[in-house]
Coordinates of C-alpha atoms in Angstrom, one line a residue:
X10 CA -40.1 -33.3 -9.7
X11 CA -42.3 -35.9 -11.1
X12 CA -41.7 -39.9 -10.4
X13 CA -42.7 -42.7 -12.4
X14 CA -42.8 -46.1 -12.2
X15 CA -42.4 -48.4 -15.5
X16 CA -40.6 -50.9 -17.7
X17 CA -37.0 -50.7 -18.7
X18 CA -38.1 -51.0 -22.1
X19 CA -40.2 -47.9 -21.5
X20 CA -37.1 -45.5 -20.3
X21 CA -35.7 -44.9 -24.3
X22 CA -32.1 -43.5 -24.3
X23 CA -31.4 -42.5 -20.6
X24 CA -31.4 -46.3 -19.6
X25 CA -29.6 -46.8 -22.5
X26 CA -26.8 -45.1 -20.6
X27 CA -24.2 -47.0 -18.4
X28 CA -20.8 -45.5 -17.4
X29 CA -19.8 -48.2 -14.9
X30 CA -20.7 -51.3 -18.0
X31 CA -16.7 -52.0 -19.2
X32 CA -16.9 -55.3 -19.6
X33 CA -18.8 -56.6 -23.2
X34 CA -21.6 -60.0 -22.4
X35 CA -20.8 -59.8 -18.7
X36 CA -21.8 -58.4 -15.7
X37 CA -20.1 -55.4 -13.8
X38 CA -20.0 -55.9 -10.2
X39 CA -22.2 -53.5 -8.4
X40 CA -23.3 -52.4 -12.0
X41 CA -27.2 -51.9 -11.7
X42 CA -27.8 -50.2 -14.8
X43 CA -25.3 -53.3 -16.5
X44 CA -28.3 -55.1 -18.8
X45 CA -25.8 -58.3 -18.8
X46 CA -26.5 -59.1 -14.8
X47 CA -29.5 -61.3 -13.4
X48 CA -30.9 -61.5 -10.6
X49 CA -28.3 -64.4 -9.0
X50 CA -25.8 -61.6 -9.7
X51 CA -28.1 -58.7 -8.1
X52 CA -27.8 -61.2 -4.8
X53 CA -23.8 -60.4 -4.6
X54 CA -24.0 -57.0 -5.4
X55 CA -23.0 -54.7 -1.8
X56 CA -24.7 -51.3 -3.6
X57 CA -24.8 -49.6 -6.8
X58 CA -21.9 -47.7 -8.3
X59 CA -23.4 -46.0 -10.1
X60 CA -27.2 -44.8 -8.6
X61 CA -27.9 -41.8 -10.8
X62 CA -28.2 -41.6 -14.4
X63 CA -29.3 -38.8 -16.2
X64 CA -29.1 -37.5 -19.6
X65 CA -28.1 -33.9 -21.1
X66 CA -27.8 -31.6 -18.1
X67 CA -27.8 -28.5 -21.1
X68 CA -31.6 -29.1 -21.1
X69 CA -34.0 -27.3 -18.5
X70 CA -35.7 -30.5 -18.0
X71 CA -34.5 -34.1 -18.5
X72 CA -35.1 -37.2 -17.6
X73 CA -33.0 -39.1 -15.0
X74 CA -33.0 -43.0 -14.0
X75 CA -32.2 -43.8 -10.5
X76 CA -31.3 -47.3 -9.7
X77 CA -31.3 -49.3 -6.2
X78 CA -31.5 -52.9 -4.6
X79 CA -33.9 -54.1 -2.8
X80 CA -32.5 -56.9 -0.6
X81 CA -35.5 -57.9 1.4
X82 CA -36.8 -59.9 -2.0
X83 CA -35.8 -63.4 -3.0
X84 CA -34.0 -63.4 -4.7
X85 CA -32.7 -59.7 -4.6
X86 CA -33.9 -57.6 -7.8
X87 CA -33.0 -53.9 -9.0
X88 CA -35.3 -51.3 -8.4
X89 CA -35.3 -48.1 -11.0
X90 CA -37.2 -45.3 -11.5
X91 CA -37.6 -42.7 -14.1
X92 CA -38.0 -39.2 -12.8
X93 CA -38.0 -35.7 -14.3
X94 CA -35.4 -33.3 -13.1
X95 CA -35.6 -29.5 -13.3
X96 CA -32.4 -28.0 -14.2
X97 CA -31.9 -24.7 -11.5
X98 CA -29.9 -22.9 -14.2
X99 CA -31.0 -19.3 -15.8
X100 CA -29.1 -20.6 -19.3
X101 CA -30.6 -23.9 -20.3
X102 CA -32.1 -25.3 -24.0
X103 CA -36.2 -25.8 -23.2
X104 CA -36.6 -27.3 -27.1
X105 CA -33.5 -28.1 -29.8
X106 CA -34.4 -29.6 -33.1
X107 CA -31.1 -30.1 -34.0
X108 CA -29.8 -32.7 -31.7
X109 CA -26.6 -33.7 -32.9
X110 CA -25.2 -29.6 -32.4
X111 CA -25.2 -31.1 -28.8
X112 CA -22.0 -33.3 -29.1
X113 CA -19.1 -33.0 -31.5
X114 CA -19.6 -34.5 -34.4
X115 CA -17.1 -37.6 -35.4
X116 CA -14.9 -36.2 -38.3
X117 CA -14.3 -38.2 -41.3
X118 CA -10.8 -39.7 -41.4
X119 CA -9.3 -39.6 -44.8
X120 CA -8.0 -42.4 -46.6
X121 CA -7.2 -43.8 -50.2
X122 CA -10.9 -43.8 -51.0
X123 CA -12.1 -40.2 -50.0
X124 CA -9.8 -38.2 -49.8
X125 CA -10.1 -36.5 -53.4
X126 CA -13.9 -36.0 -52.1
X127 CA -12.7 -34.1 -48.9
X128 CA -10.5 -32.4 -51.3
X129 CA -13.2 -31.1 -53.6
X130 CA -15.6 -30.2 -50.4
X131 CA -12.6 -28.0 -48.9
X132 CA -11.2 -24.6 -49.9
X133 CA -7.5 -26.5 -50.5
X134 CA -4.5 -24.5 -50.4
X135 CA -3.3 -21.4 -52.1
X136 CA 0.2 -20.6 -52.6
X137 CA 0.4 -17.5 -54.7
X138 CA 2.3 -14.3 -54.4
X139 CA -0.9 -12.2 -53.7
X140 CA -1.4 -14.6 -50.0
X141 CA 2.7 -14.1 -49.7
X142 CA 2.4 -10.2 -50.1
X143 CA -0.7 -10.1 -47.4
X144 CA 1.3 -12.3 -45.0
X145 CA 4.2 -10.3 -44.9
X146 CA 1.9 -7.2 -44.1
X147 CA 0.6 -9.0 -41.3
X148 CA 3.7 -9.7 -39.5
X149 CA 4.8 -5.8 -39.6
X150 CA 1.3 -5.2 -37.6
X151 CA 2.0 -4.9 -34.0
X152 CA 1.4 -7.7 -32.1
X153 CA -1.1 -7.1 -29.1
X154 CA -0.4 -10.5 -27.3
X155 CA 1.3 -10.2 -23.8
X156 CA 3.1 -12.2 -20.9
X157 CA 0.3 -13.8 -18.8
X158 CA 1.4 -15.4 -15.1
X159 CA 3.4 -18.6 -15.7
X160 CA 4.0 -18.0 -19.3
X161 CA 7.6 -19.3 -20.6
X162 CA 9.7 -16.1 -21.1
X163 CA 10.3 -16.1 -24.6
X164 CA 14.2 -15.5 -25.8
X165 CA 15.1 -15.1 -29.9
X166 CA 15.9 -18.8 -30.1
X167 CA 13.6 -20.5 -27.5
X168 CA 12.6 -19.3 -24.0
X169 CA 14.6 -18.0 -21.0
X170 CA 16.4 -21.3 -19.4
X171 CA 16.4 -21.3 -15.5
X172 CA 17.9 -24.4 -13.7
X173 CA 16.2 -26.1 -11.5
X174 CA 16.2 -29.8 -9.3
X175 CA 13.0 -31.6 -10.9
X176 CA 13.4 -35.5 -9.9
X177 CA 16.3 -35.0 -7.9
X178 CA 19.0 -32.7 -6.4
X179 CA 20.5 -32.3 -9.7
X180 CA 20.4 -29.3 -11.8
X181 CA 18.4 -29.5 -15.1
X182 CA 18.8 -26.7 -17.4
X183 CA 15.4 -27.7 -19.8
X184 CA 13.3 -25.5 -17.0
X185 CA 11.4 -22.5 -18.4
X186 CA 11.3 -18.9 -16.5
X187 CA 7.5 -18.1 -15.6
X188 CA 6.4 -14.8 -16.1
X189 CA 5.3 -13.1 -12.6
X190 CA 6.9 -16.6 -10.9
X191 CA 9.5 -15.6 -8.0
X192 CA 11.9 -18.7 -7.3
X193 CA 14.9 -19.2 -5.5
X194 CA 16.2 -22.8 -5.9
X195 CA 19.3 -24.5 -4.9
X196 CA 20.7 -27.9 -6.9
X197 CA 23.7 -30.1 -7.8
X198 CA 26.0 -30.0 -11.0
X199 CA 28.2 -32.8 -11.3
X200 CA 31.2 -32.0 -12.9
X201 CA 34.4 -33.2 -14.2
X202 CA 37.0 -30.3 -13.1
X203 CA 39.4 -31.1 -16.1
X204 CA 36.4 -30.0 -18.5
X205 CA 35.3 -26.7 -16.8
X206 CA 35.9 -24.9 -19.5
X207 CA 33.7 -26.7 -21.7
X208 CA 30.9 -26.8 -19.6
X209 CA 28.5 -24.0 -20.7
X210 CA 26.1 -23.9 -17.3
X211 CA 29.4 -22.7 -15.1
X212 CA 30.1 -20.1 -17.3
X213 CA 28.6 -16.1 -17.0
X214 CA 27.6 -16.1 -21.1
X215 CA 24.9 -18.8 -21.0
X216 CA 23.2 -16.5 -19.2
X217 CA 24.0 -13.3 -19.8
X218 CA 23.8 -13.9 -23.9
X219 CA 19.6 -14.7 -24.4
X220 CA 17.6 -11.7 -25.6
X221 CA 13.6 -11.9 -24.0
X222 CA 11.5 -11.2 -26.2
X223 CA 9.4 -7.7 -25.1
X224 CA 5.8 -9.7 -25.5
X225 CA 5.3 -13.3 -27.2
X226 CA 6.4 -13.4 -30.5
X227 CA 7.6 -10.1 -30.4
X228 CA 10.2 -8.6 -32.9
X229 CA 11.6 -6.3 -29.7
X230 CA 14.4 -8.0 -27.8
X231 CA 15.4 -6.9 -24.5
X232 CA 19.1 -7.8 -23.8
X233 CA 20.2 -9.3 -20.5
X234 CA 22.7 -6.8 -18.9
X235 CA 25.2 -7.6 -16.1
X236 CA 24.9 -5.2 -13.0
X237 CA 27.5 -6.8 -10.7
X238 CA 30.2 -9.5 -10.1
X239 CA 30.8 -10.9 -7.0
X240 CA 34.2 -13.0 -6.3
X241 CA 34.2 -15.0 -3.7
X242 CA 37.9 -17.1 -3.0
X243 CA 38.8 -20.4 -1.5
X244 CA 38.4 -18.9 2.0
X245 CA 35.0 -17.3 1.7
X246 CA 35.9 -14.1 0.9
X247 CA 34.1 -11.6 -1.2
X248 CA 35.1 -9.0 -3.7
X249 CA 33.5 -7.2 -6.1
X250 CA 34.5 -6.1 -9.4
X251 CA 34.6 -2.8 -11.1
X252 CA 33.6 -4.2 -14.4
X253 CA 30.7 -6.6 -15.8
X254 CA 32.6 -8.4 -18.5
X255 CA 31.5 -11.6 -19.0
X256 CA 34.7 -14.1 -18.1
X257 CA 34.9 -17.8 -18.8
X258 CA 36.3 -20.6 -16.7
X259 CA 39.5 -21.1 -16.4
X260 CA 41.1 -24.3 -15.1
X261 CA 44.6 -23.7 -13.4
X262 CA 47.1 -26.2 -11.8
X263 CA 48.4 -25.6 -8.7
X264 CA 50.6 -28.5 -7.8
X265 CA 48.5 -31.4 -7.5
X266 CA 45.6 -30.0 -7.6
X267 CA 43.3 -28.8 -10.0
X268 CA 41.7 -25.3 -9.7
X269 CA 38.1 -23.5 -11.8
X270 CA 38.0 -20.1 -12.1
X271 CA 35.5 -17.9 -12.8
X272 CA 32.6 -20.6 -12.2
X273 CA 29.2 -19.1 -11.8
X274 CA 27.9 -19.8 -8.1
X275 CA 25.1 -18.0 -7.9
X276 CA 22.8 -16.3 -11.0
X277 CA 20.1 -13.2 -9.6
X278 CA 17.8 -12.3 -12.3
X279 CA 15.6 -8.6 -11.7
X280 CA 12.7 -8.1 -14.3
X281 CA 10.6 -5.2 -14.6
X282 CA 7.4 -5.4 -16.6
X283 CA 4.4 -3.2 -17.3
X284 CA 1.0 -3.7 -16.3
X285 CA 0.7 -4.2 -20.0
X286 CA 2.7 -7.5 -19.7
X287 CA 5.8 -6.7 -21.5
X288 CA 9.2 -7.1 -20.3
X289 CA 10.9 -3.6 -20.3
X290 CA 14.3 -4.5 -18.4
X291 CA 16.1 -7.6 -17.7
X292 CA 19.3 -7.1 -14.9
X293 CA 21.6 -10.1 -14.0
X294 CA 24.5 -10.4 -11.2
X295 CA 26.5 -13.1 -10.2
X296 CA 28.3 -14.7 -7.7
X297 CA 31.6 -16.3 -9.2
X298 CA 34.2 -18.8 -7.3
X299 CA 36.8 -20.8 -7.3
X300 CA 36.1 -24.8 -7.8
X301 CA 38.4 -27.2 -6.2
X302 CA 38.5 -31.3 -6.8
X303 CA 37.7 -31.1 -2.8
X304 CA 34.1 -29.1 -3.3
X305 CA 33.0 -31.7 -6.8
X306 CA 29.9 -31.7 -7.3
X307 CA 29.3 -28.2 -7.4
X308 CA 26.0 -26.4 -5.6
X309 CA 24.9 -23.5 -7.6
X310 CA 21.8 -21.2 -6.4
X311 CA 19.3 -19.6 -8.7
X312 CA 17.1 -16.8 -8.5
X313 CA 14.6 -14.3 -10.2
X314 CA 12.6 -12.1 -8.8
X315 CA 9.6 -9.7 -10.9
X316 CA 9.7 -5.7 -10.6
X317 CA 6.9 -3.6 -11.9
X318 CA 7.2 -0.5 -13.9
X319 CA 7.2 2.9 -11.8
X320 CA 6.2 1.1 -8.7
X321 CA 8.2 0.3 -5.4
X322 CA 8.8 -3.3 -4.4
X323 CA 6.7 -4.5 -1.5
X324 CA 8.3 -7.2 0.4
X325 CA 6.3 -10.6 0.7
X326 CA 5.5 -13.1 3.1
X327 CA 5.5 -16.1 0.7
X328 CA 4.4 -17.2 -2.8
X329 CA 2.3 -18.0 -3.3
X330 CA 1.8 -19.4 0.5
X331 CA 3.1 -17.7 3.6
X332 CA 6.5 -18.6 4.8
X333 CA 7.6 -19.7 8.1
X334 CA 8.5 -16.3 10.3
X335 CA 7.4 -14.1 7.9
X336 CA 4.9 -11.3 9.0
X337 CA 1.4 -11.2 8.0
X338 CA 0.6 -8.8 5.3
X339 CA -1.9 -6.4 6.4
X340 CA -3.4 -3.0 5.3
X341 CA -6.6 -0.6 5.6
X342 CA -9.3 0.5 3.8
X343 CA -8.2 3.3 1.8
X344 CA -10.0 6.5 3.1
X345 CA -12.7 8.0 0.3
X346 CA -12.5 11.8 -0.3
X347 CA -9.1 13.1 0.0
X348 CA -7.0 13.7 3.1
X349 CA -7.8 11.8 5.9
X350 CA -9.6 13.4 8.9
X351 CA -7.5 14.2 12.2
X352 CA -9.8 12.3 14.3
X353 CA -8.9 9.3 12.3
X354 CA -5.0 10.2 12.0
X355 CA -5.2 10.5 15.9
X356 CA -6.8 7.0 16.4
X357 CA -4.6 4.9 14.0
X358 CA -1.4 6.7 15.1
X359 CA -2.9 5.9 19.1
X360 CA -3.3 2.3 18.2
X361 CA 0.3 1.8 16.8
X362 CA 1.5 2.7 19.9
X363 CA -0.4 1.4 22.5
X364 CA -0.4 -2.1 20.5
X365 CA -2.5 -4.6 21.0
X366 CA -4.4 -5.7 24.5
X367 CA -1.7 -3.1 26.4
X368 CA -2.5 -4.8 30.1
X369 CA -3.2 -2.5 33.3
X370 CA -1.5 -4.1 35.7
X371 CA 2.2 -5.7 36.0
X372 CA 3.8 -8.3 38.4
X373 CA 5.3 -6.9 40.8
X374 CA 7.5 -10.2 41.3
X375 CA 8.4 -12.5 38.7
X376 CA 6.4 -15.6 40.2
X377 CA 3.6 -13.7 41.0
X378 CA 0.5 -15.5 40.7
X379 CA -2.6 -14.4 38.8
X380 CA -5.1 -15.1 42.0
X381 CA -3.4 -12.5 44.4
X382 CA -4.5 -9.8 42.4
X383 CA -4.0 -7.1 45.1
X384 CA -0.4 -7.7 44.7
X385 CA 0.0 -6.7 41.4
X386 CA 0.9 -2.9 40.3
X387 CA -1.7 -1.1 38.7
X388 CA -0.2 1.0 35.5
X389 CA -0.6 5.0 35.3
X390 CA -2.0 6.4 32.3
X391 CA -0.7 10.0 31.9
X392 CA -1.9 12.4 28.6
X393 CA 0.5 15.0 27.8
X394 CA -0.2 17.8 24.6
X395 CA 2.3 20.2 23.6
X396 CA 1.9 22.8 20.8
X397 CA 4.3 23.5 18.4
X398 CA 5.5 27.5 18.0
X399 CA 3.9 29.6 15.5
X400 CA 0.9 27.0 15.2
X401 CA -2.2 28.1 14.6
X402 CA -4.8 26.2 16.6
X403 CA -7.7 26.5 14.7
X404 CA -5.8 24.7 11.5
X405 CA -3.8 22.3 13.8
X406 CA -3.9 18.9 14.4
X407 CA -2.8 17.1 17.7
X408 CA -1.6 13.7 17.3
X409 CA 0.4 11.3 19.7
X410 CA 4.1 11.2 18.6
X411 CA 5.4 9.6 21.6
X412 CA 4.3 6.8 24.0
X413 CA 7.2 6.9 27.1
X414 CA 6.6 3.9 29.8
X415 CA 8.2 4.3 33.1
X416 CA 8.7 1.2 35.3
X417 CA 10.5 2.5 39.0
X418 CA 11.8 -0.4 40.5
X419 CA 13.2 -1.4 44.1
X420 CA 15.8 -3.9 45.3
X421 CA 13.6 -5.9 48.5
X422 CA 15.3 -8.9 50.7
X423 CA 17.8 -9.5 52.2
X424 CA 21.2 -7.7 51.7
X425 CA 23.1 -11.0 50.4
X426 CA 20.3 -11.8 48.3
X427 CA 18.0 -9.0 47.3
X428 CA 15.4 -9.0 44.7
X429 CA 14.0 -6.7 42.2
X430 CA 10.4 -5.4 42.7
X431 CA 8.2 -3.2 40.8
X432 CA 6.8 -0.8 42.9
X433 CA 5.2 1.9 39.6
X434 CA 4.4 1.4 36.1
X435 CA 3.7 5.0 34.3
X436 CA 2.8 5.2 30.6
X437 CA 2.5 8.5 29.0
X438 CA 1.5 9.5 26.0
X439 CA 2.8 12.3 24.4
X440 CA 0.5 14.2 21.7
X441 CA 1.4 17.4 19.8
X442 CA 0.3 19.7 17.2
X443 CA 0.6 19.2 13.4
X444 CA -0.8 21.5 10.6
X445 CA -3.3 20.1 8.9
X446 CA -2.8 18.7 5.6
X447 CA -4.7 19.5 2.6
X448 CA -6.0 16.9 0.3
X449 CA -3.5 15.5 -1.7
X450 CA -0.3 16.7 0.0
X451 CA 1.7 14.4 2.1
X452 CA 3.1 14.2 5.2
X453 CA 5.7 12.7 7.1
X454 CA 5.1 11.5 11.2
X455 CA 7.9 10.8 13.5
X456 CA 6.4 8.3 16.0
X457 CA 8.8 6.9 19.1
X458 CA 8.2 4.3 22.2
X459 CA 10.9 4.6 25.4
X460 CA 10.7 2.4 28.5
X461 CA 12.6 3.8 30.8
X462 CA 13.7 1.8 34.4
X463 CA 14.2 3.7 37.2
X464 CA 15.9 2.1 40.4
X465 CA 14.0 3.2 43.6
X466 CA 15.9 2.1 46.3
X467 CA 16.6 3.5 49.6
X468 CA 19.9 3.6 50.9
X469 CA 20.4 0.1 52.9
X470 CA 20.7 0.7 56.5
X471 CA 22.9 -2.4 58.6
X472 CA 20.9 -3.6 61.4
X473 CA 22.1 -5.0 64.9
X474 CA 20.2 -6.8 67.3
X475 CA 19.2 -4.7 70.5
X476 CA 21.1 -5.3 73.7
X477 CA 19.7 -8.1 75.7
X478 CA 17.7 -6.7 79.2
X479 CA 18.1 -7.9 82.5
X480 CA 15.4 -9.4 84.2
X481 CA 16.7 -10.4 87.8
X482 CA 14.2 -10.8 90.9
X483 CA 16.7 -9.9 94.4
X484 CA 15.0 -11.0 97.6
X485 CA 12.7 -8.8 99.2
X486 CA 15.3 -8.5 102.8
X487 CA 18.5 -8.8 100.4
X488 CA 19.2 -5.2 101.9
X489 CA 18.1 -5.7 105.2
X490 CA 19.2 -3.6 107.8
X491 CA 20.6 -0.9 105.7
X492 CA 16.5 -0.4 104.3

């Protein structure tokens, strides 16, 4: 980096720059580059907004104009200096000699005056059959464009409509589907019961009726088809129907009260797509009820959720962030060069069971504290193998299929009070023999945990207090004469 000291009349176009000058013939506070401030308005200034100006960062090197106050004069002046920066890039312009391809170039706005000039300078139009023939050809080409994540699904008249709450709680119908986007969302519909019928959001059609479009601006439609109808009553209840025909609200009196029918509650769209990013499938089911002047306005839930093609669904913990009480998704390194040895099998399978930081010792009291650790009951680890009948060992694979824990216990105290005690802690782990698998074969592992508590105790035995004993001195002639 080179620095140099000179005149402002000496920097050219970089000092010529000023982003923070907004105001014309005036000075911008804490503007040092602002050619409208002195030096009484230098004396005010707290720092420089803007310190650094440089020119064209495209070019490997250009010149950069770095501006500062120095405070300790009187009064306070501006201190610049011109340096040469170095761009670190691999991709930079070392010489151009055409320097306006740097920017865009201004276009000419027409007008009264030259617009039969930009007329004459431009290829115009053409409207003739020949253009017409070649433009129908092109639409009968297959389209290559596909559904990219968060891309409006496309219908045959605009794109897939799924309410949602935007400003507020209240449902607003305007809001697109995103392609690959999983929502479940919960709003408000205000409604007038007397018009149910008219109202096209509580009825099954306005959503069951779009066609998605296979891949944007495609000519392939994918209808919407029903796969169940829930009904749930007044009272909660559920029922399903046999059929999927689409019904429409019905408003009924009953006394003096007005009652909907057939009003959609809840609307569960299923998409599959290929990794091509075309919708191949497009299953709906809904929850319909029974609207009341008592339950105005109405709640309605919607939902969609993305399948892939040929491919199981994987539950998630959140989307895109994890959820509250979710688990965390994990996995392992997928194992290079078919099957996976039985060493390795063994060791996974032995860490799923044991879990981990399994402990070695256990309390044998509830309270028990961590310092008296000669107190505490030290846990048994017991290996057991068994082999399978007509196994052959040298192809066979031992692995642990069970892990059984065995806590014996004993009831210590008094008899009116007595308290549980763990005397033994045994965990064993129970291994047998598989066939090994060749590469590319599958296998299915039953793996089981059991803890087992055993109660210990001996028979209670009642307890009396011994008899007292009689400890009486007699007087040494208290049988005189007879001894």
């Amino acid at each position: 980096m080179i620095t140099a000291h000179c005149s402002l009349d000496l920097l050219g176009s970089v000092a010529a720059l000023c982003v923070c000058d907004l105001s014309p013939a005036q000075c911008d506070v804490n503007c040092c580059c602002d050619p409208d401030c002195s030096s009484v308005d230098f004396s005010v200034f707290s720092a420089c907004s803007v310190p650094v100006v440089t020119g064209d960062s495209q070019f490997c090197s250009q010149k950069a104009v770095i501006y500062s106050l120095n405070f300790t004069a009187n009064p306070p002046q501006r201190v610049f200096k011109l340096v040469e920066q170095i761009s670190p890039s691999i991709f930079c312009i070392h010489i151009t000699n055409y320097k306006p391809a740097l920017s865009f170039i201004n276009p000419e706005v027409p007008d009264e005056n030259n617009f039969d000039t930009l007329m004459k300078t431009s290829d115009g139009f053409t409207l003739n059959a020949e253009s017409d023939i070649s433009f129908t050809t092109k639409l009968d080409i297959p389209t290559t464009a596909k559904y990219k994540y968060g891309v409006p699904l496309q219908t045959s008249d605009s794109f897939l409509r799924f309410p949602s709450s935007l400003t507020s709680s209240l449902c607003t119908d305007n809001n697109p589907a995103a392609f690959l986007v999983n929502q479940a969302v919960r709003c408000t519909r205000k409604i007038n019961l007397e018009q149910c019928e008219e109202i096209e959001a509580l009825s099954m059609a306005f959503y069951s009726s779009p066609e998605i479009l296979r891949a944007p601006d495609s000519r392939t439609k994918v209808p919407i088809t029903v796969q169940s109808v829930l009904i749930q009553s007044l009272n909660k209840t559920l029922t399903r129907r046999e059929d999927t025909d689409v019904l429409q609200p019905a408003l009924v009196n009953a006394g003096h009260f007005h009652l909907c029918m057939n009003v959609v509650l809840e609307v569960k769209y299923s998409l599959t797509y290929t990794d091509r990013g075309e919708v191949t499938k497009a299953d709906l089911s809904f929850l319909l009820g029974t609207v009341s002047s008592v339950v105005v306005p109405l709640q309605q839930k919607f939902e969609i959720h993305f399948l892939q093609e040929n491919t199981k669904p994987v539950p998630l913990s959140g989307n895109p962030g994890y959820v509250v009480g979710l688990p965390l998704a994990a996995g392992f390194r997928p194992h290079k060069g078919g099957a996976l040895p039985c060493r390795l099998v063994a060791q996974k399978v032995k860490n799923l069971l044991w879990g981990q930081g399994f402990p070695d010792y256990v309390a044998p009291f509830g309270n028990s504290q961590a310092q008296d650790v000669l107190d505490w009951v030290p846990i048994h680890f017991i290996t057991q193998s068994f082999n399978r009948k007509h196994s052959v060992l040298q192809d066979s694979c031992q692995l642990p299929g069970a892990l059984v824990i065995e806590v014996k216990w004993t009831k210590y105290g008094s008899l009116l009070n007595p308290q549980a005690k763990i005397v033994n802690v045994t965990a064993n782990l129970i291994s047998s023999s598989f066939p090994e698998a060749s590469s590319g074969n599958e296998r299915t592992i039953l793996i089981s945990t059991a803890v087992t508590f055993v109660d210990v105790s001996a028979p209670a035995e009642a307890g009396f207090r011994a008899p007292p004993a009689i400890n009486a001195r007699l007087p040494f002639n208290f049988f005189f004469p007879f001894v």
